[in-house]
mmCIF file of C-alpha atoms and ligand atoms in Angstrom:
data_model
loop_
_atom_site.group_PDB
_atom_site.id
_atom_site.type_symbol
_atom_site.label_atom_id
_atom_site.label_comp_id
_atom_site.label_asym_id
_atom_site.label_seq_id
_atom_site.Cartn_x
_atom_site.Cartn_y
_atom_site.Cartn_z
ATOM 1 C CA MET Y 2 8.867 -56.048 -37.552
ATOM 2 C CA ASN Y 3 6.264 -58.614 -38.532
ATOM 3 C CA GLU Y 4 7.998 -59.132 -41.883
ATOM 4 C CA LYS Y 5 11.278 -59.658 -40.096
ATOM 5 C CA LEU Y 6 9.620 -62.213 -37.822
ATOM 6 C CA ASN Y 7 8.120 -64.089 -40.776
ATOM 7 C CA ALA Y 8 11.482 -64.071 -42.535
ATOM 8 C CA VAL Y 9 13.240 -65.515 -39.453
ATOM 9 C CA LYS Y 10 10.559 -68.180 -39.178
ATOM 10 C CA ALA Y 11 10.813 -69.165 -42.858
ATOM 11 C CA GLU Y 12 14.617 -69.229 -42.757
ATOM 12 C CA LEU Y 13 14.599 -71.444 -39.629
ATOM 13 C CA GLU Y 14 12.207 -73.911 -41.248
ATOM 14 C CA LYS Y 15 14.386 -74.085 -44.355
ATOM 15 C CA GLU Y 16 17.499 -74.726 -42.307
ATOM 16 C CA LEU Y 17 15.782 -77.359 -40.145
ATOM 17 C CA ALA Y 18 14.599 -79.202 -43.237
ATOM 18 C CA ALA Y 19 18.127 -79.293 -44.650
ATOM 19 C CA VAL Y 20 20.193 -80.090 -41.520
ATOM 20 C CA GLU Y 21 21.768 -83.564 -41.476
ATOM 21 C CA ASN Y 22 23.697 -83.957 -38.263
ATOM 22 C CA ALA Y 23 23.498 -83.072 -34.573
ATOM 23 C CA ALA Y 24 26.527 -80.734 -34.618
ATOM 24 C CA ASP Y 25 25.024 -78.563 -37.400
ATOM 25 C CA LEU Y 26 21.707 -78.556 -35.583
ATOM 26 C CA GLU Y 27 23.396 -77.247 -32.460
ATOM 27 C CA ASN Y 28 24.853 -74.405 -34.549
ATOM 28 C CA ILE Y 29 21.350 -73.610 -35.793
ATOM 29 C CA ARG Y 30 20.038 -73.561 -32.241
ATOM 30 C CA VAL Y 31 22.709 -71.073 -31.202
ATOM 31 C CA ALA Y 32 22.098 -68.961 -34.350
ATOM 32 C CA TYR Y 33 18.403 -68.572 -33.495
ATOM 33 C CA LEU Y 34 18.022 -69.014 -29.763
ATOM 34 C CA GLY Y 35 21.499 -68.158 -28.443
ATOM 35 C CA LYS Y 36 22.328 -64.850 -26.726
ATOM 36 C CA LYS Y 37 22.893 -63.177 -30.086
ATOM 37 C CA GLY Y 38 20.502 -65.427 -32.032
ATOM 38 C CA SER Y 39 17.963 -63.980 -34.512
ATOM 39 C CA ILE Y 40 14.935 -64.734 -32.328
ATOM 40 C CA THR Y 41 16.641 -63.208 -29.297
ATOM 41 C CA GLU Y 42 17.477 -60.163 -31.449
ATOM 42 C CA LEU Y 43 13.784 -59.814 -32.387
ATOM 43 C CA LEU Y 44 12.951 -59.551 -28.688
ATOM 44 C CA LYS Y 45 15.703 -57.016 -28.141
ATOM 45 C CA GLY Y 46 14.402 -54.921 -31.093
ATOM 46 C CA MET Y 47 11.027 -54.393 -29.399
ATOM 47 C CA LYS Y 48 12.344 -51.545 -27.291
ATOM 48 C CA ASP Y 49 11.390 -48.985 -30.009
ATOM 49 C CA LEU Y 50 7.754 -50.158 -30.335
ATOM 50 C CA SER Y 51 4.700 -48.621 -28.716
ATOM 51 C CA VAL Y 52 3.144 -50.328 -25.692
ATOM 52 C CA GLU Y 53 0.314 -51.793 -27.820
ATOM 53 C CA GLU Y 54 2.731 -53.022 -30.508
ATOM 54 C CA LYS Y 55 5.036 -54.467 -27.866
ATOM 55 C CA LYS Y 56 2.178 -56.523 -26.456
ATOM 56 C CA ASP Y 57 1.151 -57.904 -29.837
ATOM 57 C CA PHE Y 58 4.638 -58.448 -31.233
ATOM 58 C CA GLY Y 59 6.056 -59.788 -27.972
ATOM 59 C CA GLN Y 60 3.382 -62.486 -27.959
ATOM 60 C CA LYS Y 61 4.235 -63.498 -31.536
ATOM 61 C CA VAL Y 62 7.974 -63.680 -30.840
ATOM 62 C CA ASN Y 63 7.379 -65.789 -27.753
ATOM 63 C CA ILE Y 64 5.217 -68.189 -29.753
ATOM 64 C CA LEU Y 65 7.956 -68.410 -32.380
ATOM 65 C CA LYS Y 66 10.573 -68.992 -29.662
ATOM 66 C CA GLY Y 67 8.514 -71.827 -28.164
ATOM 67 C CA GLU Y 68 7.920 -73.424 -31.571
ATOM 68 C CA ALA Y 69 11.612 -73.113 -32.488
ATOM 69 C CA THR Y 70 12.686 -74.742 -29.204
ATOM 70 C CA ASP Y 71 10.270 -77.661 -29.701
ATOM 71 C CA LYS Y 72 11.158 -78.177 -33.367
ATOM 72 C CA ILE Y 73 14.892 -78.153 -32.660
ATOM 73 C CA ALA Y 74 14.449 -80.672 -29.831
ATOM 74 C CA GLU Y 75 12.320 -82.877 -32.085
ATOM 75 C CA LYS Y 76 14.869 -82.680 -34.873
ATOM 76 C CA MET Y 77 17.682 -83.528 -32.456
ATOM 77 C CA GLN Y 78 15.825 -86.640 -31.407
ATOM 78 C CA GLU Y 79 15.279 -87.621 -35.044
ATOM 79 C CA LEU Y 80 18.941 -87.080 -35.968
ATOM 80 C CA LYS Y 81 20.202 -89.046 -32.959
ATOM 81 C CA GLN Y 82 17.912 -91.930 -33.845
ATOM 82 C CA LYS Y 83 19.233 -91.860 -37.420
ATOM 83 C CA GLU Y 84 22.809 -91.898 -36.124
ATOM 84 C CA ILE Y 85 22.069 -94.971 -33.975
ATOM 85 C CA GLU Y 86 20.448 -96.735 -36.933
ATOM 86 C CA LYS Y 87 23.415 -95.869 -39.119
ATOM 87 C CA GLU Y 88 25.793 -97.344 -36.541
ATOM 88 C CA ILE Y 89 23.721 -100.513 -36.228
ATOM 89 C CA ASN Y 90 23.571 -100.932 -39.996
ATOM 90 C CA SER Y 91 27.315 -100.493 -40.314
ATOM 91 C CA MET Y 92 27.975 -103.384 -37.890
ATOM 92 C CA PRO Y 93 29.151 -106.637 -39.432
ATOM 93 C CA GLU Y 94 26.428 -109.247 -39.796
ATOM 94 C CA PHE Y 95 26.257 -111.804 -37.007
ATOM 95 C CA ASP Y 96 26.796 -115.236 -38.479
ATOM 96 C CA LEU Y 97 24.835 -117.769 -36.461
ATOM 97 C CA SER Y 98 26.370 -120.686 -38.349
ATOM 98 C CA VAL Y 99 29.928 -120.036 -37.044
ATOM 99 C CA PRO Y 100 30.709 -122.713 -34.437
ATOM 100 C CA ALA Y 101 31.080 -121.394 -30.881
ATOM 101 C CA ASN Y 102 34.621 -121.350 -29.605
ATOM 102 C CA LEU Y 103 33.952 -120.764 -25.955
ATOM 103 C CA GLU Y 104 35.606 -122.589 -23.100
ATOM 104 C CA ARG Y 105 33.383 -123.726 -20.290
ATOM 105 C CA GLY Y 106 33.400 -121.217 -17.428
ATOM 106 C CA SER Y 107 34.098 -122.041 -13.816
ATOM 107 C CA TYR Y 108 32.704 -120.956 -10.482
ATOM 108 C CA HIS Y 109 34.490 -118.269 -8.503
ATOM 109 C CA PRO Y 110 36.334 -119.829 -5.540
ATOM 110 C CA VAL Y 111 34.235 -117.754 -3.122
ATOM 111 C CA THR Y 112 31.094 -119.292 -4.626
ATOM 112 C CA LEU Y 113 32.580 -122.778 -4.249
ATOM 113 C CA VAL Y 114 33.482 -122.284 -0.584
ATOM 114 C CA GLN Y 115 30.186 -120.530 0.137
ATOM 115 C CA ARG Y 116 28.255 -123.475 -1.285
ATOM 116 C CA GLU Y 117 30.394 -125.878 0.708
ATOM 117 C CA CYS Y 118 29.645 -123.987 3.933
ATOM 118 C CA GLU Y 119 25.950 -123.815 3.076
ATOM 119 C CA ARG Y 120 25.900 -127.580 2.531
ATOM 120 C CA ILE Y 121 27.586 -128.206 5.887
ATOM 121 C CA PHE Y 122 25.291 -125.893 7.838
ATOM 122 C CA LYS Y 123 22.173 -127.140 6.087
ATOM 123 C CA SER Y 124 23.112 -130.662 7.145
ATOM 124 C CA MET Y 125 23.175 -129.358 10.743
ATOM 125 C CA GLY Y 126 19.653 -127.915 10.396
ATOM 126 C CA PHE Y 127 20.442 -124.274 9.527
ATOM 127 C CA ASN Y 128 18.361 -122.232 7.069
ATOM 128 C CA VAL Y 129 20.254 -120.315 4.398
ATOM 129 C CA GLU Y 130 19.063 -116.719 4.126
ATOM 130 C CA ASP Y 131 19.728 -114.075 1.513
ATOM 131 C CA TYR Y 132 19.891 -110.410 2.475
ATOM 132 C CA SER Y 133 20.198 -107.076 0.724
ATOM 133 C CA GLU Y 134 23.574 -105.400 0.154
ATOM 134 C CA VAL Y 135 21.996 -101.980 0.755
ATOM 135 C CA VAL Y 136 20.799 -101.632 4.341
ATOM 136 C CA THR Y 137 19.749 -98.970 6.816
ATOM 137 C CA ASP Y 138 21.867 -97.479 9.574
ATOM 138 C CA TYR Y 139 19.509 -99.142 12.049
ATOM 139 C CA GLU Y 140 20.119 -102.626 10.607
ATOM 140 C CA CYS Y 141 23.879 -102.229 10.269
ATOM 141 C CA PHE Y 142 24.564 -100.504 13.582
ATOM 142 C CA GLU Y 143 21.744 -99.395 15.870
ATOM 143 C CA ALA Y 144 19.979 -102.765 16.108
ATOM 144 C CA LEU Y 145 23.384 -104.270 16.921
ATOM 145 C CA ASN Y 146 23.887 -102.137 20.001
ATOM 146 C CA ILE Y 147 26.125 -99.679 18.110
ATOM 147 C CA PRO Y 148 24.474 -96.284 18.620
ATOM 148 C CA LYS Y 149 25.442 -93.192 16.617
ATOM 149 C CA HIS Y 150 28.929 -91.898 17.484
ATOM 150 C CA HIS Y 151 29.959 -95.243 19.043
ATOM 151 C CA PRO Y 152 33.695 -95.757 18.414
ATOM 152 C CA ALA Y 153 33.025 -99.295 17.045
ATOM 153 C CA ARG Y 154 31.691 -97.577 13.904
ATOM 154 C CA ASP Y 155 35.222 -96.380 13.086
ATOM 155 C CA MET Y 156 36.265 -99.968 12.357
ATOM 156 C CA GLN Y 157 33.519 -100.308 9.796
ATOM 157 C CA ASP Y 158 33.440 -97.162 7.695
ATOM 158 C CA THR Y 159 31.489 -97.917 4.556
ATOM 159 C CA TYR Y 160 29.882 -96.313 1.523
ATOM 160 C CA TYR Y 161 26.806 -94.172 2.153
ATOM 161 C CA LEU Y 162 24.038 -93.457 -0.326
ATOM 162 C CA GLU Y 163 22.431 -90.052 -0.686
ATOM 163 C CA ASN Y 164 19.207 -91.379 0.857
ATOM 164 C CA GLY Y 165 21.026 -92.263 4.100
ATOM 165 C CA GLN Y 166 21.205 -95.992 3.402
ATOM 166 C CA LEU Y 167 24.582 -97.708 3.202
ATOM 167 C CA LEU Y 168 26.385 -100.689 1.713
ATOM 168 C CA LYS Y 169 26.530 -103.237 4.499
ATOM 169 C CA SER Y 170 29.887 -103.421 6.243
ATOM 170 C CA HIS Y 171 29.154 -106.822 7.771
ATOM 171 C CA THR Y 172 26.620 -109.595 7.395
ATOM 172 C CA SER Y 173 25.541 -108.932 10.995
ATOM 173 C CA ALA Y 174 23.334 -106.237 9.395
ATOM 174 C CA ALA Y 175 20.811 -109.004 8.635
ATOM 175 C CA GLN Y 176 20.578 -110.257 12.234
ATOM 176 C CA ASN Y 177 17.658 -108.052 13.274
ATOM 177 C CA ALA Y 178 15.543 -109.055 10.262
ATOM 178 C CA ILE Y 179 16.300 -112.752 10.822
ATOM 179 C CA TYR Y 180 15.259 -112.611 14.479
ATOM 180 C CA LYS Y 181 12.032 -110.844 13.533
ATOM 181 C CA LYS Y 182 11.361 -113.366 10.775
ATOM 182 C CA TYR Y 183 11.710 -116.445 13.018
ATOM 183 C CA LYS Y 184 10.857 -115.187 16.523
ATOM 184 C CA ASP Y 185 7.217 -116.332 16.385
ATOM 185 C CA ASP Y 186 8.250 -119.905 15.533
ATOM 186 C CA LEU Y 187 10.705 -119.787 18.428
ATOM 187 C CA ILE Y 188 8.288 -118.351 20.965
ATOM 188 C CA ASN Y 189 5.080 -120.125 19.935
ATOM 189 C CA GLU Y 190 6.370 -123.439 18.606
ATOM 190 C CA GLY Y 191 9.703 -123.796 20.411
ATOM 191 C CA LYS Y 192 11.638 -124.037 17.128
ATOM 192 C CA PRO Y 193 15.223 -122.811 17.617
ATOM 193 C CA ILE Y 194 16.393 -120.067 15.256
ATOM 194 C CA LYS Y 195 19.232 -121.567 13.189
ATOM 195 C CA ALA Y 196 20.245 -119.499 10.198
ATOM 196 C CA ILE Y 197 23.278 -118.617 8.135
ATOM 197 C CA PHE Y 198 23.398 -115.661 5.789
ATOM 198 C CA PRO Y 199 26.327 -115.264 3.422
ATOM 199 C CA GLY Y 200 26.797 -111.941 1.664
ATOM 200 C CA ARG Y 201 29.028 -109.345 0.091
ATOM 201 C CA CYS Y 202 30.340 -106.686 2.470
ATOM 202 C CA PHE Y 203 31.916 -103.313 1.801
ATOM 203 C CA ARG Y 204 34.363 -101.231 3.781
ATOM 204 C CA ASN Y 205 36.092 -97.981 3.121
ATOM 205 C CA GLU Y 206 39.596 -99.120 3.989
ATOM 206 C CA ALA Y 207 43.048 -99.450 2.504
ATOM 207 C CA THR Y 208 43.672 -102.778 0.804
ATOM 208 C CA ASP Y 209 46.580 -105.134 1.461
ATOM 209 C CA ALA Y 210 47.271 -108.873 1.158
ATOM 210 C CA CYS Y 211 44.487 -109.750 3.616
ATOM 211 C CA HIS Y 212 42.110 -106.752 3.332
ATOM 212 C CA GLU Y 213 39.796 -105.846 0.477
ATOM 213 C CA ASN Y 214 37.210 -103.067 0.232
ATOM 214 C CA THR Y 215 34.707 -105.654 -1.057
ATOM 215 C CA PHE Y 216 34.705 -109.115 0.470
ATOM 216 C CA PHE Y 217 32.386 -111.886 1.598
ATOM 217 C CA GLN Y 218 31.319 -112.947 5.048
ATOM 218 C CA MET Y 219 28.967 -115.603 6.248
ATOM 219 C CA GLU Y 220 27.008 -114.874 9.378
ATOM 220 C CA GLY Y 221 25.465 -117.595 11.492
ATOM 221 C CA VAL Y 222 23.103 -117.384 14.437
ATOM 222 C CA MET Y 223 21.462 -119.863 16.715
ATOM 223 C CA VAL Y 224 18.920 -118.862 19.378
ATOM 224 C CA ASP Y 225 17.084 -121.156 21.752
ATOM 225 C CA LYS Y 226 16.751 -121.859 25.461
ATOM 226 C CA ASP Y 227 20.103 -122.695 27.125
ATOM 227 C CA ILE Y 228 22.420 -122.073 24.179
ATOM 228 C CA SER Y 229 25.977 -121.752 25.456
ATOM 229 C CA ILE Y 230 29.529 -121.133 24.286
ATOM 230 C CA SER Y 231 30.022 -124.923 24.000
ATOM 231 C CA ASN Y 232 27.390 -125.009 21.238
ATOM 232 C CA LEU Y 233 29.209 -122.206 19.473
ATOM 233 C CA ILE Y 234 32.571 -123.993 19.621
ATOM 234 C CA PHE Y 235 31.029 -127.266 18.447
ATOM 235 C CA PHE Y 236 29.509 -125.707 15.315
ATOM 236 C CA MET Y 237 32.659 -123.736 14.485
ATOM 237 C CA LYS Y 238 34.872 -126.813 14.773
ATOM 238 C CA SER Y 239 32.487 -129.006 12.760
ATOM 239 C CA MET Y 240 32.357 -126.464 9.955
ATOM 240 C CA LEU Y 241 36.115 -125.927 9.734
ATOM 241 C CA SER Y 242 37.068 -129.595 9.797
ATOM 242 C CA GLU Y 243 34.488 -130.275 7.031
ATOM 243 C CA VAL Y 244 35.724 -127.381 4.865
ATOM 244 C CA PHE Y 245 39.400 -128.294 5.196
ATOM 245 C CA LYS Y 246 38.849 -132.055 5.292
ATOM 246 C CA ARG Y 247 41.585 -132.211 7.933
ATOM 247 C CA ASP Y 248 42.271 -131.017 11.440
ATOM 248 C CA VAL Y 249 43.008 -127.301 11.482
ATOM 249 C CA LYS Y 250 44.728 -125.378 14.218
ATOM 250 C CA VAL Y 251 42.503 -122.631 15.614
ATOM 251 C CA ARG Y 252 42.729 -120.389 18.650
ATOM 252 C CA LEU Y 253 40.033 -118.554 20.519
ATOM 253 C CA ARG Y 254 40.841 -115.279 22.262
ATOM 254 C CA PRO Y 255 38.702 -112.537 23.755
ATOM 255 C CA GLY Y 256 37.349 -110.026 21.233
ATOM 256 C CA PHE Y 257 35.103 -107.009 21.600
ATOM 257 C CA PHE Y 258 31.986 -106.476 19.493
ATOM 258 C CA PRO Y 259 29.109 -104.458 20.964
ATOM 259 C CA PHE Y 260 26.590 -107.049 19.740
ATOM 260 C CA VAL Y 261 28.006 -110.035 21.625
ATOM 261 C CA GLU Y 262 28.835 -110.660 25.269
ATOM 262 C CA PRO Y 263 31.202 -112.387 25.772
ATOM 263 C CA GLY Y 264 32.885 -111.985 22.397
ATOM 264 C CA PHE Y 265 35.738 -113.947 20.835
ATOM 265 C CA GLU Y 266 38.116 -113.863 17.917
ATOM 266 C CA LEU Y 267 38.587 -117.230 16.298
ATOM 267 C CA ASP Y 268 41.907 -117.268 14.435
ATOM 268 C CA ILE Y 269 43.170 -119.946 12.108
ATOM 269 C CA SER Y 270 46.816 -120.946 11.799
ATOM 270 C CA CYS Y 271 47.992 -119.414 8.505
ATOM 271 C CA ALA Y 272 47.866 -122.082 5.804
ATOM 272 C CA ILE Y 273 50.116 -120.043 3.497
ATOM 273 C CA CYS Y 274 53.197 -120.096 5.755
ATOM 274 C CA GLY Y 275 52.217 -122.946 8.107
ATOM 275 C CA GLY Y 276 52.196 -120.493 11.021
ATOM 276 C CA GLU Y 277 55.715 -119.151 10.431
ATOM 277 C CA GLY Y 278 54.538 -115.631 9.520
ATOM 278 C CA CYS Y 279 54.089 -114.046 6.072
ATOM 279 C CA PRO Y 280 52.424 -110.975 4.470
ATOM 280 C CA SER Y 281 49.105 -112.848 4.182
ATOM 281 C CA CYS Y 282 48.879 -113.151 7.988
ATOM 282 C CA LYS Y 283 50.680 -109.897 8.696
ATOM 283 C CA HIS Y 284 53.673 -111.973 9.909
ATOM 284 C CA SER Y 285 51.795 -113.242 12.973
ATOM 285 C CA GLY Y 286 51.269 -116.856 11.875
ATOM 286 C CA TRP Y 287 47.521 -116.449 12.569
ATOM 287 C CA LEU Y 288 44.681 -115.053 10.504
ATOM 288 C CA GLU Y 289 41.529 -113.556 12.013
ATOM 289 C CA LEU Y 290 38.825 -115.683 10.500
ATOM 290 C CA CYS Y 291 35.663 -115.819 12.485
ATOM 291 C CA PRO Y 292 34.738 -113.475 15.303
ATOM 292 C CA CYS Y 293 31.885 -114.821 17.366
ATOM 293 C CA GLY Y 294 30.185 -114.689 20.736
ATOM 294 C CA MET Y 295 27.005 -114.925 22.715
ATOM 295 C CA ILE Y 296 24.343 -112.569 21.343
ATOM 296 C CA HIS Y 297 24.028 -109.431 23.462
ATOM 297 C CA PRO Y 298 20.697 -109.149 25.364
ATOM 298 C CA GLU Y 299 20.024 -105.730 23.755
ATOM 299 C CA VAL Y 300 20.341 -107.275 20.285
ATOM 300 C CA LEU Y 301 17.883 -110.040 21.140
ATOM 301 C CA LYS Y 302 15.487 -107.436 22.556
ATOM 302 C CA ALA Y 303 15.718 -105.363 19.356
ATOM 303 C CA GLY Y 304 14.754 -108.525 17.460
ATOM 304 C CA GLY Y 305 11.688 -109.067 19.663
ATOM 305 C CA ILE Y 306 13.204 -111.919 21.715
ATOM 306 C CA ASP Y 307 13.219 -111.954 25.511
ATOM 307 C CA PRO Y 308 16.863 -112.322 26.681
ATOM 308 C CA GLU Y 309 15.687 -113.559 30.077
ATOM 309 C CA GLU Y 310 14.252 -116.632 28.391
ATOM 310 C CA TYR Y 311 16.465 -117.198 25.360
ATOM 311 C CA THR Y 312 20.182 -117.092 24.622
ATOM 312 C CA GLY Y 313 22.100 -117.541 21.405
ATOM 313 C CA PHE Y 314 25.410 -117.387 19.622
ATOM 314 C CA ALA Y 315 26.446 -115.518 16.492
ATOM 315 C CA PHE Y 316 29.516 -115.719 14.305
ATOM 316 C CA GLY Y 317 30.775 -113.707 11.334
ATOM 317 C CA LEU Y 318 32.965 -115.940 9.210
ATOM 318 C CA GLY Y 319 35.356 -114.156 6.826
ATOM 319 C CA LEU Y 320 34.443 -116.181 3.754
ATOM 320 C CA THR Y 321 37.027 -114.576 1.473
ATOM 321 C CA ARG Y 322 39.767 -115.261 4.030
ATOM 322 C CA LEU Y 323 38.574 -118.849 4.330
ATOM 323 C CA VAL Y 324 39.001 -119.167 0.560
ATOM 324 C CA MET Y 325 42.569 -117.864 0.885
ATOM 325 C CA MET Y 326 43.347 -120.468 3.526
ATOM 326 C CA LYS Y 327 41.629 -123.351 1.735
ATOM 327 C CA TYR Y 328 43.245 -122.752 -1.644
ATOM 328 C CA GLY Y 329 46.501 -121.113 -0.531
ATOM 329 C CA VAL Y 330 45.760 -117.760 -2.187
ATOM 330 C CA LYS Y 331 48.509 -115.448 -0.942
ATOM 331 C CA ASP Y 332 46.920 -112.116 -1.783
ATOM 332 C CA ILE Y 333 43.187 -111.478 -1.260
ATOM 333 C CA ARG Y 334 43.205 -108.943 -4.124
ATOM 334 C CA ASP Y 335 43.762 -111.770 -6.623
ATOM 335 C CA LEU Y 336 40.217 -112.928 -5.862
ATOM 336 C CA ASN Y 337 38.682 -109.670 -7.105
ATOM 337 C CA GLY Y 338 41.254 -109.088 -9.836
ATOM 338 C CA GLY Y 339 39.113 -110.553 -12.600
ATOM 339 C CA SER Y 340 41.932 -112.634 -14.064
ATOM 340 C CA LEU Y 341 40.193 -115.608 -15.669
ATOM 341 C CA LYS Y 342 43.501 -117.451 -15.848
ATOM 342 C CA ALA Y 343 43.887 -117.226 -12.067
ATOM 343 C CA LEU Y 344 40.245 -117.909 -11.226
ATOM 344 C CA SER Y 345 39.515 -120.771 -13.616
ATOM 345 C CA GLN Y 346 41.909 -123.137 -11.839
ATOM 346 C CA PHE Y 347 39.415 -123.729 -9.024
ATOM 347 C CA THR Y 348 36.962 -126.512 -9.578
ATOM 348 C CA ASP Y 349 33.905 -127.785 -7.871
ATOM 349 C CA ASP Y 350 34.891 -130.940 -5.954
ATOM 350 C CA GLU Y 351 31.312 -132.247 -6.102
HETATM 351 C C1 FA5 G 421 32.563 -108.320 11.980
HETATM 352 O O1 FA5 G 421 32.330 -107.941 10.847
HETATM 353 C C2 FA5 G 421 31.473 -108.805 12.900
HETATM 354 N N1 FA5 G 421 30.205 -108.492 12.327
HETATM 355 C C3 FA5 G 421 31.624 -110.309 13.086
HETATM 356 C C4 FA5 G 421 30.802 -110.910 14.180
HETATM 357 C C5 FA5 G 421 29.590 -111.502 13.888
HETATM 358 C C6 FA5 G 421 31.245 -110.861 15.491
HETATM 359 C C7 FA5 G 421 28.828 -112.064 14.892
HETATM 360 C C8 FA5 G 421 30.508 -111.425 16.480
HETATM 361 C C9 FA5 G 421 29.294 -112.028 16.176
HETATM 362 P P1 FA5 G 421 35.155 -108.153 11.723
HETATM 363 O O2 FA5 G 421 35.175 -106.715 11.338
HETATM 364 O O3 FA5 G 421 36.284 -108.579 12.561
HETATM 365 O O4 FA5 G 421 33.795 -108.453 12.492
HETATM 366 O O5 FA5 G 421 35.073 -109.031 10.405
HETATM 367 C C10 FA5 G 421 34.815 -110.409 10.480
HETATM 368 C C11 FA5 G 421 35.730 -111.166 9.561
HETATM 369 O O6 FA5 G 421 35.532 -110.690 8.240
HETATM 370 C C12 FA5 G 421 37.218 -110.964 9.840
HETATM 371 O O7 FA5 G 421 37.702 -111.874 10.810
HETATM 372 C C13 FA5 G 421 37.825 -111.257 8.481
HETATM 373 O O8 FA5 G 421 37.954 -112.659 8.286
HETATM 374 C C14 FA5 G 421 36.758 -110.705 7.547
HETATM 375 N N2 FA5 G 421 37.099 -109.334 7.132
HETATM 376 C C15 FA5 G 421 36.907 -108.180 7.804
HETATM 377 N N3 FA5 G 421 37.364 -107.132 7.105
HETATM 378 C C16 FA5 G 421 37.839 -107.617 5.954
HETATM 379 C C17 FA5 G 421 38.446 -107.046 4.789
HETATM 380 N N4 FA5 G 421 38.601 -105.735 4.663
HETATM 381 N N5 FA5 G 421 38.832 -107.856 3.782
HETATM 382 C C18 FA5 G 421 38.630 -109.211 3.893
HETATM 383 N N6 FA5 G 421 38.070 -109.825 4.950
HETATM 384 C C19 FA5 G 421 37.683 -109.046 5.970
#
């Protein structure tokens, strides 16, 4: 048996030294370590040995099996590396002296409108905040007065990660962190909280001319003593007339969101059809653009702010829809389509 073992070992070493590609190496692995492989057969052949011999020989075969496994793995690594090097060497040389023939790129229209909104709000004293796209259930729902199993969650189904976190379905998910970040300045120094936070949002929903599964919103909040709906309307109007550089027709109607009370829907007259009705506005002549309202006392409390002393407004502007209205884009899906021809026509006015 020992001779057989030595012969298997010598044969394996010879074959490993000669093998030149990963496919042949895999065949070798199967031939030695597979179910019917020669090393496996050595183990099977031990049944006729005495107990003492079994102990001694079994140990030797196991050592050989371990060595064979390691050597094959090592060889596989070596062959793969060689294959990568071969591929790199076969690539055509990169000629640095060839003149570049690249056209200048352009900003995505969402970036242009986002920057425009940031500029407008900054000029009115708002901070611009950045927030993660991956958030916790608490940030996205619980801190916004949307407990587990609340029906409002149905409107915002999103993509969940295995660790329980989720891709944020609305920029409101940053509200709690913003309140906590600025509450001390508000309480101790009397500085109002004024912040906007644009961001990418995700929803598990069917797409159409005005709905995407990935889109941008821009949230805004203001908290201080005696903030009222009039402040909210003033800031909304100022922003829209600056973005459109003309008077735009808007309407305010009641809207329900568990994190505001009272809540409103701010719709904009559809700029694609002039209010006549078209697929972009679902034939209503109006497009839901910016829900808003007075921040719910429970949401302020969750952010560490006393609702008896402070009030505030919040809005969630549909940035991608604003882009559609500003530039007359009929189908929201064109904005994520990746067509450079379509996207490069937008230019920075600045
Ligand atoms: C919200 O997301 C609330 N967080 C907004 C809010 C903030 C209310 C603060 C009150 C206070 P809603 O689901 O309606 O609400 O979305 C807000 C806006 O985002 C919509 O008016 C629309 O302009 C845009 N939006 C929503 N879903 C989509 C979508 N699938 N594709 C493109 N835009 C969308």
